[in-house]
Each structure stands twice: as C-alpha cells, then as structure tokens.
C-alpha cells in the first residue's frame, strides 16, 4: 500500500465462521512502498470501472487514510484482518485489535459518509465481497419476479381462455380506427423524442497532429493505461482528442473524476 507498507498473508490463510483471520498477517512498514499493480487490476475488474479511475480512487483513499493515521484520529481498518495505525514517532504499526484509546465516534461515521461518494475504497479489502453479495441478492430477486410473472400468465391462460381472444378483437378494431386517423396526421420530426444517452466523456489531452496523438496513445498503453481517441474539426483545423469514458457517472461524480484525472495526467480535463 502506497507510502504505508507491505501486508502479507499466508498462502492458505484460515478464517473463522465470520470470515476473520485465525492466522496473523505480517506487516512491514515502508514509507517508499508502492501499491501492488495486480491489486489495482483486481479492483478494476470487480468494480467494472476504468483502470485509471480505480487507480486514482485508491490513491485518494490511501492518502485520506494516511492523514487520519498521522493526526491520530483513526486507524486504517482492514475488515477481518486488523488495524494499521501511526506510532508517536510516525512509524506505522499493525495489530489485530483496535489501538488502545481509539473509539468509533459520530465524527468518524460522518467523515466516512462524507467521503463515500468520492471514493469506493472505504474498505479496500472487503469491498469486492460486499459488491458480490449485493449482486447475488439482486439476481435472486430478479429470479423470483420472473417466476411470479410466469405463474400469473399461466393462471390467465388456464382459467380465462376467452380473455385473450376477446382482447385481440378489440385491439384489431382499435388498430383499424387508428390507421384511418394516421393518414391525416403528420409524422413527428426524426429523433424528436430520442432520449439522451447517459455517461460522460473526459477529454484528457488534445493534439493537432495525428502522429503525435498515436505516439501518446502507444505510450499510455505501455504504462498499462487504455484510452480512446476521436477527431473533431475546430476553427477549420482537425483536432485529435484522447479521452476516457464512464457510462455510470452522475453529474455529482464529474468534479471528483476530473480532479483525479488531472492529478494523474497533469493536464486540464474537459467533460462532454
């Protein structure tokens, strides 16, 4: 974990019924530590978010955790594993129980709620399992709804065989009347009621030369980053743009995402 240290679990860790570790994890303080790339890839796959955004969110979460530890306000809790906290000399230590003197307060709860919308990494270890659990619950609810719909349809077919035939005759009659009226009506403009597609495009860099644009894309790919490109005509000149998209982003998310991408790329970010 960046600027915190290295946490190591045994190859086959044993857990109790609640999922808590029975074997103690090993922690080594390292102020120069860098976050394991495989962990970032895992989070991106579980959260189904662009790698760059997940990487920025994780950096933000670890930075906030270090600030809270450094002022002695709150340790970094790894659910089911233990706590990382700062000693008086500034060194980070690990323990399986909360440090002496620490007590969860309304301030800590309010702080977590306020920052939850900014980063999905409030519990970077167990977030994936919570998300998977919510998915499984949603699938069960969907399955029950489908079964109820099928049962209801079977009931109508079985007990009211004339219902659909009578209904179809009424529909055919209404359809013929509408066809006559339709000839006297004018067609609406094309795409007049077409809904606007959700999501946002975050433009991270622009070039006036295709060769330079392709070179930058290849450079980012070598760093493990994937970006998209397009071209637009601005002031009579062709401009080539590099961007990332997030189809699930809301208007409230755009400012946070812009700040994260700006910190990562060092360029002004434009949102479309």
PDB file of C-alpha atoms in Angstrom:
ATOM      1  CA  UNK A   1       0.000   0.000   0.000  1.00  0.00           C
ATOM      2  CA  UNK A   2       1.477   3.300  -1.194  1.00  0.00           C
ATOM      3  CA  UNK A   3       3.655   5.069   1.451  1.00  0.00           C
ATOM      4  CA  UNK A   4       2.290   2.754   4.159  1.00  0.00           C
ATOM      5  CA  UNK A   5       3.950  -0.654   3.852  1.00  0.00           C
ATOM      6  CA  UNK A   6       3.528  -4.247   2.773  1.00  0.00           C
ATOM      7  CA  UNK A   7       0.856  -6.567   4.176  1.00  0.00           C
ATOM      8  CA  UNK A   8       1.439 -10.288   3.604  1.00  0.00           C
ATOM      9  CA  UNK A   9      -0.951 -13.190   4.207  1.00  0.00           C
ATOM     10  CA  UNK A  10      -0.023 -16.863   4.323  1.00  0.00           C
ATOM     11  CA  UNK A  11      -0.617 -18.891   1.169  1.00  0.00           C
ATOM     12  CA  UNK A  12      -3.644 -20.698   2.673  1.00  0.00           C
ATOM     13  CA  UNK A  13      -4.984 -18.448   5.458  1.00  0.00           C
ATOM     14  CA  UNK A  14      -7.549 -19.941   7.852  1.00  0.00           C
ATOM     15  CA  UNK A  15     -10.678 -17.999   8.800  1.00  0.00           C
ATOM     16  CA  UNK A  16     -13.480 -18.413  11.312  1.00  0.00           C
ATOM     17  CA  UNK A  17     -17.236 -18.541  10.570  1.00  0.00           C
ATOM     18  CA  UNK A  18     -17.407 -14.736  10.352  1.00  0.00           C
ATOM     19  CA  UNK A  19     -14.542 -14.590   7.851  1.00  0.00           C
ATOM     20  CA  UNK A  20     -11.985 -13.165  10.316  1.00  0.00           C
ATOM     21  CA  UNK A  21      -8.419 -14.439  10.019  1.00  0.00           C
ATOM     22  CA  UNK A  22      -7.256 -17.036  12.536  1.00  0.00           C
ATOM     23  CA  UNK A  23      -3.632 -16.523  11.462  1.00  0.00           C
ATOM     24  CA  UNK A  24      -1.979 -13.145  11.931  1.00  0.00           C
ATOM     25  CA  UNK A  25      -0.944 -11.225   8.820  1.00  0.00           C
ATOM     26  CA  UNK A  26       2.619  -9.913   8.545  1.00  0.00           C
ATOM     27  CA  UNK A  27       3.124  -6.152   8.094  1.00  0.00           C
ATOM     28  CA  UNK A  28       6.332  -4.338   7.181  1.00  0.00           C
ATOM     29  CA  UNK A  29       6.403  -0.516   7.415  1.00  0.00           C
ATOM     30  CA  UNK A  30       7.829   1.084   4.268  1.00  0.00           C
ATOM     31  CA  UNK A  31       7.440   4.801   3.582  1.00  0.00           C
ATOM     32  CA  UNK A  32       8.596   4.204  -0.024  1.00  0.00           C
ATOM     33  CA  UNK A  33       6.156   1.370  -0.749  1.00  0.00           C
ATOM     34  CA  UNK A  34       4.117   1.434  -3.953  1.00  0.00           C
ATOM     35  CA  UNK A  35       0.664  -0.078  -4.390  1.00  0.00           C
ATOM     36  CA  UNK A  36       0.738  -3.549  -5.970  1.00  0.00           C
ATOM     37  CA  UNK A  37      -0.408  -3.225  -9.635  1.00  0.00           C
ATOM     38  CA  UNK A  38      -2.227  -6.593  -9.518  1.00  0.00           C
ATOM     39  CA  UNK A  39      -4.386  -5.284  -6.671  1.00  0.00           C
ATOM     40  CA  UNK A  40      -5.418  -2.277  -8.788  1.00  0.00           C
ATOM     41  CA  UNK A  41      -6.251  -4.587 -11.723  1.00  0.00           C
ATOM     42  CA  UNK A  42      -8.351  -6.773  -9.403  1.00  0.00           C
ATOM     43  CA  UNK A  43     -10.338  -3.800  -8.102  1.00  0.00           C
ATOM     44  CA  UNK A  44     -10.946  -2.511 -11.638  1.00  0.00           C
ATOM     45  CA  UNK A  45     -12.320  -5.927 -12.675  1.00  0.00           C
ATOM     46  CA  UNK A  46     -14.591  -6.232  -9.617  1.00  0.00           C
ATOM     47  CA  UNK A  47     -15.875  -2.650  -9.739  1.00  0.00           C
ATOM     48  CA  UNK A  48     -16.207  -2.724 -13.547  1.00  0.00           C
ATOM     49  CA  UNK A  49     -14.655   0.741 -13.757  1.00  0.00           C
ATOM     50  CA  UNK A  50     -11.859   2.134 -15.972  1.00  0.00           C
ATOM     51  CA  UNK A  51      -8.428   1.252 -14.620  1.00  0.00           C
ATOM     52  CA  UNK A  52      -7.333   4.898 -14.435  1.00  0.00           C
ATOM     53  CA  UNK A  53     -10.333   5.911 -12.329  1.00  0.00           C
ATOM     54  CA  UNK A  54      -9.908   3.000  -9.915  1.00  0.00           C
ATOM     55  CA  UNK A  55      -6.208   3.796  -9.571  1.00  0.00           C
ATOM     56  CA  UNK A  56      -6.997   7.429  -8.781  1.00  0.00           C
ATOM     57  CA  UNK A  57      -9.707   6.440  -6.287  1.00  0.00           C
ATOM     58  CA  UNK A  58      -7.354   4.063  -4.492  1.00  0.00           C
ATOM     59  CA  UNK A  59      -4.654   6.744  -4.295  1.00  0.00           C
ATOM     60  CA  UNK A  60      -7.229   9.129  -2.840  1.00  0.00           C
ATOM     61  CA  UNK A  61      -8.374   6.564  -0.262  1.00  0.00           C
ATOM     62  CA  UNK A  62      -4.827   5.738   0.897  1.00  0.00           C
ATOM     63  CA  UNK A  63      -3.961   9.431   1.098  1.00  0.00           C
ATOM     64  CA  UNK A  64      -7.002  10.128   3.298  1.00  0.00           C
ATOM     65  CA  UNK A  65      -6.163   7.096   5.458  1.00  0.00           C
ATOM     66  CA  UNK A  66      -2.582   8.317   5.985  1.00  0.00           C
ATOM     67  CA  UNK A  67      -3.835  11.763   7.006  1.00  0.00           C
ATOM     68  CA  UNK A  68      -6.200  10.291   9.594  1.00  0.00           C
ATOM     69  CA  UNK A  69      -3.496   7.979  10.948  1.00  0.00           C
ATOM     70  CA  UNK A  70      -0.890  10.739  11.118  1.00  0.00           C
ATOM     71  CA  UNK A  71      -3.106  13.001  13.245  1.00  0.00           C
ATOM     72  CA  UNK A  72      -4.051  10.051  15.450  1.00  0.00           C
ATOM     73  CA  UNK A  73      -7.715  10.353  14.571  1.00  0.00           C
ATOM     74  CA  UNK A  74      -8.464   6.940  13.103  1.00  0.00           C
ATOM     75  CA  UNK A  75      -6.508   3.790  12.170  1.00  0.00           C
ATOM     76  CA  UNK A  76      -6.777   2.118   8.787  1.00  0.00           C
ATOM     77  CA  UNK A  77      -9.135  -0.818   9.359  1.00  0.00           C
ATOM     78  CA  UNK A  78      -8.814  -3.889   7.130  1.00  0.00           C
ATOM     79  CA  UNK A  79     -12.020  -5.822   7.755  1.00  0.00           C
ATOM     80  CA  UNK A  80     -11.352  -9.306   9.106  1.00  0.00           C
ATOM     81  CA  UNK A  81      -7.561  -8.725   9.140  1.00  0.00           C
ATOM     82  CA  UNK A  82      -6.625  -5.968  11.585  1.00  0.00           C
ATOM     83  CA  UNK A  83      -5.691  -2.313  12.024  1.00  0.00           C
ATOM     84  CA  UNK A  84      -2.801  -0.171  10.819  1.00  0.00           C
ATOM     85  CA  UNK A  85      -2.064   2.912  12.942  1.00  0.00           C
ATOM     86  CA  UNK A  86       0.661   5.513  13.411  1.00  0.00           C
ATOM     87  CA  UNK A  87       3.008   5.452  16.403  1.00  0.00           C
ATOM     88  CA  UNK A  88       4.218   8.620  18.128  1.00  0.00           C
ATOM     89  CA  UNK A  89       7.432   8.516  16.076  1.00  0.00           C
ATOM     90  CA  UNK A  90       5.464   8.458  12.807  1.00  0.00           C
ATOM     91  CA  UNK A  91       6.052   4.762  12.051  1.00  0.00           C
ATOM     92  CA  UNK A  92       3.031   2.664  11.049  1.00  0.00           C
ATOM     93  CA  UNK A  93       2.294  -0.489  13.044  1.00  0.00           C
ATOM     94  CA  UNK A  94      -0.145  -3.370  12.600  1.00  0.00           C
ATOM     95  CA  UNK A  95      -2.341  -5.068  15.206  1.00  0.00           C
ATOM     96  CA  UNK A  96      -5.259  -7.475  15.105  1.00  0.00           C
ATOM     97  CA  UNK A  97      -7.232  -5.304  17.548  1.00  0.00           C
ATOM     98  CA  UNK A  98      -8.061  -1.605  17.533  1.00  0.00           C
ATOM     99  CA  UNK A  99      -5.336   0.535  19.170  1.00  0.00           C
ATOM    100  CA  UNK A 100      -5.801   1.468  22.823  1.00  0.00           C
ATOM    101  CA  UNK A 101      -7.770   4.644  23.283  1.00  0.00           C
ATOM    102  CA  UNK A 102      -9.478   4.511  19.899  1.00  0.00           C
ATOM    103  CA  UNK A 103     -13.265   4.580  19.941  1.00  0.00           C
ATOM    104  CA  UNK A 104     -15.542   4.978  16.926  1.00  0.00           C
ATOM    105  CA  UNK A 105     -17.327   8.341  17.233  1.00  0.00           C
ATOM    106  CA  UNK A 106     -20.034  10.205  15.370  1.00  0.00           C
ATOM    107  CA  UNK A 107     -17.248  12.287  13.800  1.00  0.00           C
ATOM    108  CA  UNK A 108     -15.643   9.212  12.224  1.00  0.00           C
ATOM    109  CA  UNK A 109     -19.020   7.986  10.937  1.00  0.00           C
ATOM    110  CA  UNK A 110     -19.790  11.421   9.473  1.00  0.00           C
ATOM    111  CA  UNK A 111     -16.323  11.572   7.900  1.00  0.00           C
ATOM    112  CA  UNK A 112     -16.748   8.179   6.217  1.00  0.00           C
ATOM    113  CA  UNK A 113     -20.244   9.064   4.930  1.00  0.00           C
ATOM    114  CA  UNK A 114     -18.965  12.370   3.535  1.00  0.00           C
ATOM    115  CA  UNK A 115     -16.124  10.682   1.639  1.00  0.00           C
ATOM    116  CA  UNK A 116     -18.014   7.616   0.465  1.00  0.00           C
ATOM    117  CA  UNK A 117     -19.304   9.415  -2.638  1.00  0.00           C
ATOM    118  CA  UNK A 118     -15.746  10.424  -3.553  1.00  0.00           C
ATOM    119  CA  UNK A 119     -14.122   7.008  -3.390  1.00  0.00           C
ATOM    120  CA  UNK A 120     -15.453   3.419  -3.415  1.00  0.00           C
ATOM    121  CA  UNK A 121     -12.399   2.250  -1.447  1.00  0.00           C
ATOM    122  CA  UNK A 122     -13.587   2.929   2.132  1.00  0.00           C
ATOM    123  CA  UNK A 123     -12.856  -0.735   2.831  1.00  0.00           C
ATOM    124  CA  UNK A 124     -10.472  -1.770   0.085  1.00  0.00           C
ATOM    125  CA  UNK A 125     -10.186  -5.346   1.318  1.00  0.00           C
ATOM    126  CA  UNK A 126     -13.844  -6.378   1.691  1.00  0.00           C
ATOM    127  CA  UNK A 127     -15.473  -4.034  -0.870  1.00  0.00           C
ATOM    128  CA  UNK A 128     -15.402  -6.739  -3.524  1.00  0.00           C
ATOM    129  CA  UNK A 129     -17.191  -9.285  -1.343  1.00  0.00           C
ATOM    130  CA  UNK A 130     -19.881  -6.752  -0.379  1.00  0.00           C
ATOM    131  CA  UNK A 131     -20.483  -5.878  -4.016  1.00  0.00           C
ATOM    132  CA  UNK A 132     -20.665  -9.543  -4.977  1.00  0.00           C
ATOM    133  CA  UNK A 133     -23.168 -10.153  -2.172  1.00  0.00           C
ATOM    134  CA  UNK A 134     -25.429  -7.352  -3.411  1.00  0.00           C
ATOM    135  CA  UNK A 135     -25.248  -8.785  -6.940  1.00  0.00           C
ATOM    136  CA  UNK A 136     -26.306 -12.229  -5.737  1.00  0.00           C
ATOM    137  CA  UNK A 137     -29.252 -10.712  -3.829  1.00  0.00           C
ATOM    138  CA  UNK A 138     -30.331  -8.821  -6.955  1.00  0.00           C
ATOM    139  CA  UNK A 139     -30.201 -11.998  -9.033  1.00  0.00           C
ATOM    140  CA  UNK A 140     -32.402 -13.845  -6.520  1.00  0.00           C
ATOM    141  CA  UNK A 141     -34.965 -11.023  -6.536  1.00  0.00           C
ATOM    142  CA  UNK A 142     -34.988 -10.986 -10.350  1.00  0.00           C
ATOM    143  CA  UNK A 143     -35.473 -14.764 -10.469  1.00  0.00           C
ATOM    144  CA  UNK A 144     -38.425 -14.582  -8.059  1.00  0.00           C
ATOM    145  CA  UNK A 145     -40.045 -11.823 -10.127  1.00  0.00           C
ATOM    146  CA  UNK A 146     -39.705 -13.889 -13.312  1.00  0.00           C
ATOM    147  CA  UNK A 147     -41.260 -16.919 -11.611  1.00  0.00           C
ATOM    148  CA  UNK A 148     -44.184 -14.780 -10.383  1.00  0.00           C
ATOM    149  CA  UNK A 149     -44.782 -13.354 -13.885  1.00  0.00           C
ATOM    150  CA  UNK A 150     -44.728 -16.825 -15.463  1.00  0.00           C
ATOM    151  CA  UNK A 151     -47.151 -18.172 -12.830  1.00  0.00           C
ATOM    152  CA  UNK A 152     -49.519 -15.235 -13.350  1.00  0.00           C
ATOM    153  CA  UNK A 153     -49.502 -15.748 -17.127  1.00  0.00           C
ATOM    154  CA  UNK A 154     -50.177 -19.465 -16.746  1.00  0.00           C
ATOM    155  CA  UNK A 155     -53.137 -18.655 -14.468  1.00  0.00           C
ATOM    156  CA  UNK A 156     -54.779 -16.391 -17.060  1.00  0.00           C
ATOM    157  CA  UNK A 157     -54.232 -18.865 -19.890  1.00  0.00           C
ATOM    158  CA  UNK A 158     -55.630 -21.731 -17.816  1.00  0.00           C
ATOM    159  CA  UNK A 159     -58.659 -20.053 -16.221  1.00  0.00           C
ATOM    160  CA  UNK A 160     -59.655 -17.468 -18.853  1.00  0.00           C
ATOM    161  CA  UNK A 161     -59.184 -18.908 -22.339  1.00  0.00           C
ATOM    162  CA  UNK A 162     -61.538 -16.345 -23.935  1.00  0.00           C
ATOM    163  CA  UNK A 163     -59.790 -13.361 -22.344  1.00  0.00           C
ATOM    164  CA  UNK A 164     -57.040 -13.078 -24.950  1.00  0.00           C
ATOM    165  CA  UNK A 165     -59.284 -13.747 -27.975  1.00  0.00           C
ATOM    166  CA  UNK A 166     -61.778 -11.039 -26.908  1.00  0.00           C
ATOM    167  CA  UNK A 167     -58.942  -8.692 -26.161  1.00  0.00           C
ATOM    168  CA  UNK A 168     -57.378  -9.347 -29.566  1.00  0.00           C
ATOM    169  CA  UNK A 169     -60.611  -8.496 -31.363  1.00  0.00           C
ATOM    170  CA  UNK A 170     -60.826  -5.204 -29.512  1.00  0.00           C
ATOM    171  CA  UNK A 171     -57.189  -4.440 -30.366  1.00  0.00           C
ATOM    172  CA  UNK A 172     -57.750  -5.216 -34.074  1.00  0.00           C
ATOM    173  CA  UNK A 173     -60.773  -2.914 -34.156  1.00  0.00           C
ATOM    174  CA  UNK A 174     -58.893  -0.115 -32.427  1.00  0.00           C
ATOM    175  CA  UNK A 175     -55.913  -0.639 -34.733  1.00  0.00           C
ATOM    176  CA  UNK A 176     -58.065  -0.206 -37.850  1.00  0.00           C
ATOM    177  CA  UNK A 177     -59.519   3.031 -36.483  1.00  0.00           C
ATOM    178  CA  UNK A 178     -56.036   4.369 -35.739  1.00  0.00           C
ATOM    179  CA  UNK A 179     -54.841   3.503 -39.255  1.00  0.00           C
ATOM    180  CA  UNK A 180     -57.571   5.711 -40.720  1.00  0.00           C
ATOM    181  CA  UNK A 181     -56.672   8.575 -38.395  1.00  0.00           C
ATOM    182  CA  UNK A 182     -52.955   8.126 -39.018  1.00  0.00           C
ATOM    183  CA  UNK A 183     -53.304   9.098 -42.698  1.00  0.00           C
ATOM    184  CA  UNK A 184     -54.465  12.569 -41.648  1.00  0.00           C
ATOM    185  CA  UNK A 185     -51.676  13.074 -39.109  1.00  0.00           C
ATOM    186  CA  UNK A 186     -48.222  14.441 -39.872  1.00  0.00           C
ATOM    187  CA  UNK A 187     -45.181  12.447 -38.765  1.00  0.00           C
ATOM    188  CA  UNK A 188     -43.098  13.880 -35.885  1.00  0.00           C
ATOM    189  CA  UNK A 189     -39.523  15.057 -36.594  1.00  0.00           C
ATOM    190  CA  UNK A 190     -36.884  12.315 -36.638  1.00  0.00           C
ATOM    191  CA  UNK A 191     -35.203  11.793 -33.219  1.00  0.00           C
ATOM    192  CA  UNK A 192     -37.565  14.387 -31.698  1.00  0.00           C
ATOM    193  CA  UNK A 193     -38.174  12.238 -28.628  1.00  0.00           C
ATOM    194  CA  UNK A 194     -34.937  10.273 -28.661  1.00  0.00           C
ATOM    195  CA  UNK A 195     -33.611  10.046 -25.089  1.00  0.00           C
ATOM    196  CA  UNK A 196     -30.157  11.364 -24.338  1.00  0.00           C
ATOM    197  CA  UNK A 197     -27.612   8.650 -23.698  1.00  0.00           C
ATOM    198  CA  UNK A 198     -26.091   8.617 -20.220  1.00  0.00           C
ATOM    199  CA  UNK A 199     -22.422   8.753 -19.249  1.00  0.00           C
ATOM    200  CA  UNK A 200     -19.647  11.277 -19.720  1.00  0.00           C
ATOM    201  CA  UNK A 201     -16.537  11.637 -21.853  1.00  0.00           C
ATOM    202  CA  UNK A 202     -13.468  13.019 -20.042  1.00  0.00           C
ATOM    203  CA  UNK A 203     -11.010  14.545 -22.558  1.00  0.00           C
ATOM    204  CA  UNK A 204      -7.502  14.276 -21.099  1.00  0.00           C
ATOM    205  CA  UNK A 205      -5.336  15.652 -23.924  1.00  0.00           C
ATOM    206  CA  UNK A 206      -5.606  17.077 -27.474  1.00  0.00           C
ATOM    207  CA  UNK A 207      -3.202  17.145 -30.442  1.00  0.00           C
ATOM    208  CA  UNK A 208      -3.181  18.906 -33.803  1.00  0.00           C
ATOM    209  CA  UNK A 209      -1.079  16.131 -35.319  1.00  0.00           C
ATOM    210  CA  UNK A 210      -2.238  12.518 -35.824  1.00  0.00           C
ATOM    211  CA  UNK A 211       1.262  11.096 -35.498  1.00  0.00           C
ATOM    212  CA  UNK A 212       1.797  12.737 -32.113  1.00  0.00           C
ATOM    213  CA  UNK A 213      -1.626  11.559 -30.975  1.00  0.00           C
ATOM    214  CA  UNK A 214      -0.883   7.927 -31.897  1.00  0.00           C
ATOM    215  CA  UNK A 215       2.519   8.162 -30.228  1.00  0.00           C
ATOM    216  CA  UNK A 216       0.914   9.313 -26.969  1.00  0.00           C
ATOM    217  CA  UNK A 217      -1.696   6.527 -27.120  1.00  0.00           C
ATOM    218  CA  UNK A 218       1.042   3.905 -27.544  1.00  0.00           C
ATOM    219  CA  UNK A 219       2.989   5.453 -24.678  1.00  0.00           C
ATOM    220  CA  UNK A 220      -0.023   5.209 -22.344  1.00  0.00           C
ATOM    221  CA  UNK A 221      -0.635   1.602 -23.428  1.00  0.00           C
ATOM    222  CA  UNK A 222       2.945   0.753 -22.441  1.00  0.00           C
ATOM    223  CA  UNK A 223       2.154   2.175 -18.994  1.00  0.00           C
ATOM    224  CA  UNK A 224      -0.885  -0.111 -18.780  1.00  0.00           C
ATOM    225  CA  UNK A 225      -3.435   2.643 -19.444  1.00  0.00           C
ATOM    226  CA  UNK A 226      -6.174   2.354 -22.061  1.00  0.00           C
ATOM    227  CA  UNK A 227      -7.640   5.499 -23.624  1.00  0.00           C
ATOM    228  CA  UNK A 228      -9.940   6.165 -26.574  1.00  0.00           C
ATOM    229  CA  UNK A 229      -9.429   8.664 -29.386  1.00  0.00           C
ATOM    230  CA  UNK A 230     -11.563  10.708 -31.738  1.00  0.00           C
ATOM    231  CA  UNK A 231     -11.164  13.734 -34.002  1.00  0.00           C
ATOM    232  CA  UNK A 232     -13.164  16.947 -34.389  1.00  0.00           C
ATOM    233  CA  UNK A 233     -12.913  19.986 -36.645  1.00  0.00           C
ATOM    234  CA  UNK A 234     -12.205  23.106 -34.557  1.00  0.00           C
ATOM    235  CA  UNK A 235     -11.676  26.532 -36.138  1.00  0.00           C
ATOM    236  CA  UNK A 236     -11.017  24.923 -39.504  1.00  0.00           C
ATOM    237  CA  UNK A 237      -8.321  22.576 -38.125  1.00  0.00           C
ATOM    238  CA  UNK A 238      -8.558  18.871 -37.286  1.00  0.00           C
ATOM    239  CA  UNK A 239      -8.007  18.201 -33.578  1.00  0.00           C
ATOM    240  CA  UNK A 240      -7.245  14.706 -32.247  1.00  0.00           C
ATOM    241  CA  UNK A 241      -8.508  14.020 -28.702  1.00  0.00           C
ATOM    242  CA  UNK A 242      -7.592  11.386 -26.094  1.00  0.00           C
ATOM    243  CA  UNK A 243     -10.333  10.566 -23.616  1.00  0.00           C
ATOM    244  CA  UNK A 244     -11.794   8.041 -21.153  1.00  0.00           C
ATOM    245  CA  UNK A 245     -15.492   7.410 -20.569  1.00  0.00           C
ATOM    246  CA  UNK A 246     -17.634   6.417 -17.615  1.00  0.00           C
ATOM    247  CA  UNK A 247     -21.187   5.402 -18.586  1.00  0.00           C
ATOM    248  CA  UNK A 248     -22.240   5.124 -14.922  1.00  0.00           C
ATOM    249  CA  UNK A 249     -21.022   8.554 -13.802  1.00  0.00           C
ATOM    250  CA  UNK A 250     -23.565  11.029 -12.426  1.00  0.00           C
ATOM    251  CA  UNK A 251     -23.320  14.844 -12.610  1.00  0.00           C
ATOM    252  CA  UNK A 252     -22.128  14.841  -8.986  1.00  0.00           C
ATOM    253  CA  UNK A 253     -19.254  12.477  -9.893  1.00  0.00           C
ATOM    254  CA  UNK A 254     -17.775  14.612 -12.674  1.00  0.00           C
ATOM    255  CA  UNK A 255     -15.854  17.043 -10.436  1.00  0.00           C
ATOM    256  CA  UNK A 256     -14.201  14.237  -8.468  1.00  0.00           C
ATOM    257  CA  UNK A 257     -13.297  12.331 -11.621  1.00  0.00           C
ATOM    258  CA  UNK A 258     -11.885  15.493 -13.237  1.00  0.00           C
ATOM    259  CA  UNK A 259      -9.682  16.124 -10.188  1.00  0.00           C
ATOM    260  CA  UNK A 260      -8.457  12.526 -10.151  1.00  0.00           C
ATOM    261  CA  UNK A 261      -7.606  12.529 -13.868  1.00  0.00           C
ATOM    262  CA  UNK A 262      -5.963  15.957 -13.595  1.00  0.00           C
ATOM    263  CA  UNK A 263      -3.738  14.713 -10.751  1.00  0.00           C
ATOM    264  CA  UNK A 264      -2.821  11.609 -12.730  1.00  0.00           C
ATOM    265  CA  UNK A 265      -2.162  13.106 -16.189  1.00  0.00           C
ATOM    266  CA  UNK A 266      -1.227  16.662 -15.244  1.00  0.00           C
ATOM    267  CA  UNK A 267      -3.490  18.185 -17.914  1.00  0.00           C
ATOM    268  CA  UNK A 268      -6.719  20.191 -17.825  1.00  0.00           C
ATOM    269  CA  UNK A 269      -9.674  17.831 -18.155  1.00  0.00           C
ATOM    270  CA  UNK A 270     -12.725  18.695 -20.289  1.00  0.00           C
ATOM    271  CA  UNK A 271     -16.085  16.937 -19.785  1.00  0.00           C
ATOM    272  CA  UNK A 272     -18.617  16.203 -22.525  1.00  0.00           C
TER     273      UNK A 272
END
